[in-house]
Tab-separated table of C-alpha atoms in Angstrom:
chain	number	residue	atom	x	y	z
J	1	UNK	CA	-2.302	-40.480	29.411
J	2	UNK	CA	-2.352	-39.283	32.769
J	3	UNK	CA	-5.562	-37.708	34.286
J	4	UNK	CA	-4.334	-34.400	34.894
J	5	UNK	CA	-4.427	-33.885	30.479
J	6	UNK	CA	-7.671	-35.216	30.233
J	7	UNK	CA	-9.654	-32.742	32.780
J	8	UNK	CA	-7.180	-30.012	30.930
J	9	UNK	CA	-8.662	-30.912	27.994
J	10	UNK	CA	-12.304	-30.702	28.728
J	11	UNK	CA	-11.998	-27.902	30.924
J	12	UNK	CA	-10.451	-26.601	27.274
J	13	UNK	CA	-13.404	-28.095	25.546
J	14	UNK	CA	-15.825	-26.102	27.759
J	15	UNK	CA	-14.441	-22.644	27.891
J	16	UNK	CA	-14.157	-23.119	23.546
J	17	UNK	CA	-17.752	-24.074	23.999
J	18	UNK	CA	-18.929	-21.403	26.099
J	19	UNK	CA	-16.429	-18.793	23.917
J	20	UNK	CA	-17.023	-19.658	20.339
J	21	UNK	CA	-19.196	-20.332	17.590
J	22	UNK	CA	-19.423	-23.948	15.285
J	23	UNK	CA	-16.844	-25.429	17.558
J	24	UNK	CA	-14.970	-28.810	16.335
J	25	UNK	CA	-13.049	-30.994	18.148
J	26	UNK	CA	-10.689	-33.823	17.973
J	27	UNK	CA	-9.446	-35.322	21.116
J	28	UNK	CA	-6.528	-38.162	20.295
J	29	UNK	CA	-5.163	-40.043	23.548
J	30	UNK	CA	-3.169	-42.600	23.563
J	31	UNK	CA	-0.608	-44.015	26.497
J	32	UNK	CA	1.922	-41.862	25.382
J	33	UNK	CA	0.393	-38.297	23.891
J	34	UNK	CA	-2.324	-36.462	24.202
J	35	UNK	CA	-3.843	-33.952	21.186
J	36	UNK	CA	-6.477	-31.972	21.242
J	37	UNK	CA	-7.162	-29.662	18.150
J	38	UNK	CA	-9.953	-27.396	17.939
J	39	UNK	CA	-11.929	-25.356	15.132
J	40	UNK	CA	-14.357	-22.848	15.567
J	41	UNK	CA	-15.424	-19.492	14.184
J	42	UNK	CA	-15.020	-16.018	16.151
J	43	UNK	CA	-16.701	-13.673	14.763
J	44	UNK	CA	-15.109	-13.145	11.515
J	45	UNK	CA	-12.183	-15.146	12.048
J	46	UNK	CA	-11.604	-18.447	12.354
J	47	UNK	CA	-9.551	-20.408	15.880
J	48	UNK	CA	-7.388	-22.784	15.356
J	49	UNK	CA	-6.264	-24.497	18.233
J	50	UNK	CA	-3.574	-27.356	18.786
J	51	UNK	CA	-2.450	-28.959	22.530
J	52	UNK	CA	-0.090	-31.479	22.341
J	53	UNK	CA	1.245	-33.112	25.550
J	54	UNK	CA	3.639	-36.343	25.341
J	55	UNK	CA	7.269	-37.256	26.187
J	56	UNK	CA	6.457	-34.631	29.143
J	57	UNK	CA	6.247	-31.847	26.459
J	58	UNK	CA	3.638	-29.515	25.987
J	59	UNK	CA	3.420	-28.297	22.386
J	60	UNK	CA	0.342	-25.581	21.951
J	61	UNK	CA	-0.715	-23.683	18.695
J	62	UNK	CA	-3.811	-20.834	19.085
J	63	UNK	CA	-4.446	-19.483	15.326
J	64	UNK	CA	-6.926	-16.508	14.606
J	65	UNK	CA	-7.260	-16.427	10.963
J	66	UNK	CA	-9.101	-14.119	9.100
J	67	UNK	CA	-9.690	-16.108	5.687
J	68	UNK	CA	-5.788	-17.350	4.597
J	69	UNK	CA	-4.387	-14.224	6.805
J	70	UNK	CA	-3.111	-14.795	10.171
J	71	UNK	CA	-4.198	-11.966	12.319
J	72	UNK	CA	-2.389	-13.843	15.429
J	73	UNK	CA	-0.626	-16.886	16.117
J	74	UNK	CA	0.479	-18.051	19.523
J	75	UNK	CA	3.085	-21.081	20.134
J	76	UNK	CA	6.272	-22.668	21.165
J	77	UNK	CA	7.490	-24.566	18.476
J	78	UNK	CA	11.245	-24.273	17.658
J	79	UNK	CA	10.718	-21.752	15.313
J	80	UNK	CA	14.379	-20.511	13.956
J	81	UNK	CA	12.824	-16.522	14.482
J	82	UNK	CA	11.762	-16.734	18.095
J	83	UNK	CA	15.252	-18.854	18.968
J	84	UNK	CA	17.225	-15.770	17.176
J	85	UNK	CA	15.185	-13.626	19.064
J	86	UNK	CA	15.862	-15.135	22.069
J	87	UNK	CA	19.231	-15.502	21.956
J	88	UNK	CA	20.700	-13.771	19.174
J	89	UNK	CA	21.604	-16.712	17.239
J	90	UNK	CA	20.667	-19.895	16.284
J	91	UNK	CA	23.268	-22.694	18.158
J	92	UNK	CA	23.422	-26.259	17.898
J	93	UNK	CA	22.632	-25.668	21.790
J	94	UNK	CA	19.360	-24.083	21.005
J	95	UNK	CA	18.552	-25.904	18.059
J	96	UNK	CA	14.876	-27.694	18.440
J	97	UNK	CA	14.325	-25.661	21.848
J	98	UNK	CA	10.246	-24.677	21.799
J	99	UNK	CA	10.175	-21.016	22.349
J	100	UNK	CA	7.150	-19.424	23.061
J	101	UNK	CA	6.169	-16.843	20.502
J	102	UNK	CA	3.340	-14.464	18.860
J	103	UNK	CA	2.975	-14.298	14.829
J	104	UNK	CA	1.187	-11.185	13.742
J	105	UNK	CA	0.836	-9.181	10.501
J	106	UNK	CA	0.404	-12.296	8.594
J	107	UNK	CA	3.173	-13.776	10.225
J	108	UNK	CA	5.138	-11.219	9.148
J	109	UNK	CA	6.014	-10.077	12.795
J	110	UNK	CA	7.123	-12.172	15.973
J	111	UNK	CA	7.050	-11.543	19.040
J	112	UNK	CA	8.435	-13.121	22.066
J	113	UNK	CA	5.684	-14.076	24.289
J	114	UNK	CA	5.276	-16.109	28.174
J	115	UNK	CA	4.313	-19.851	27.534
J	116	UNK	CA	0.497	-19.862	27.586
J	117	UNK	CA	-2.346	-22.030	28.309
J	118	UNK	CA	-5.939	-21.814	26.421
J	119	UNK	CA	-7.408	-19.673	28.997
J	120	UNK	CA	-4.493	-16.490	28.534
J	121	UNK	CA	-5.390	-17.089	24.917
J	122	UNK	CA	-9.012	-16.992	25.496
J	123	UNK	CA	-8.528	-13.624	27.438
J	124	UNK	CA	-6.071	-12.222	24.978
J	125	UNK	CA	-8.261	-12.929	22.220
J	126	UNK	CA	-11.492	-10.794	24.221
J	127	UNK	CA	-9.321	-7.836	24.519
J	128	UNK	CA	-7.258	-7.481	21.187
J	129	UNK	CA	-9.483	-8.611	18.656
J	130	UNK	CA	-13.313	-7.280	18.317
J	131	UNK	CA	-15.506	-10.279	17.389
């Protein structure tokens, strides 16, 4: 995997580090992905944290959890919600698009969001939820 993922991922692995309590990692290369997931404790809630770079794709998941409850969820998956969001329906054009989205209220909300690296999420996290 090219060079460029793996100083992504430690510079990831550092700023977790330096952010977080008990942090876990798992760091997966091979020629053709990249994943790096990440557990750790903030506060009272837990991070969960997913980057997932192959085919020239970057899939991303940020989780803050408190116990089962999802206080926020960042990513771009092709979630059928944030596509009707988007573009007021779901089309065979649009169908398995990754659209970058917020969960909140238990994932009972969704919000259209910007794509996002670890670091936005990092500073989102220090000024919307109190550790």
């Amino acid at each position: 995997m090219d060079a460029k993922v793996t100083e992504y991922f430690a510079d990831v692995i550092a700023l977790a580090q330096a952010t977080f309590e008990g942090v876990k990692y798992v760091n997966d290369m091979t020629p053709l992905r990249a994943i790096l997931r990440i557990e750790a404790k903030y506060g009272i809630y837990r991070v969960l944290m997913t980057e997932l770079f192959s085919d020239e794709v970057r899939k991303y998941r940020y989780y803050v959890l408190e116990g089962d409850r999802v206080e926020a969820g960042f990513d771009n998956s092709p979630d059928p919600r944030a596509i009707r969001l988007k573009y007021g329906r779901i089309g065979e054009e649009y169908a398995g698009e990754n659209v970058p989205h917020l969960h909140l209220d238990n994932k009972n909300r969704l919000v259209l969001t910007e794509e996002m690296i670890f670091t936005d999420f990092v500073d989102w996290l220090k000024t919307n939820i109190s550790d």
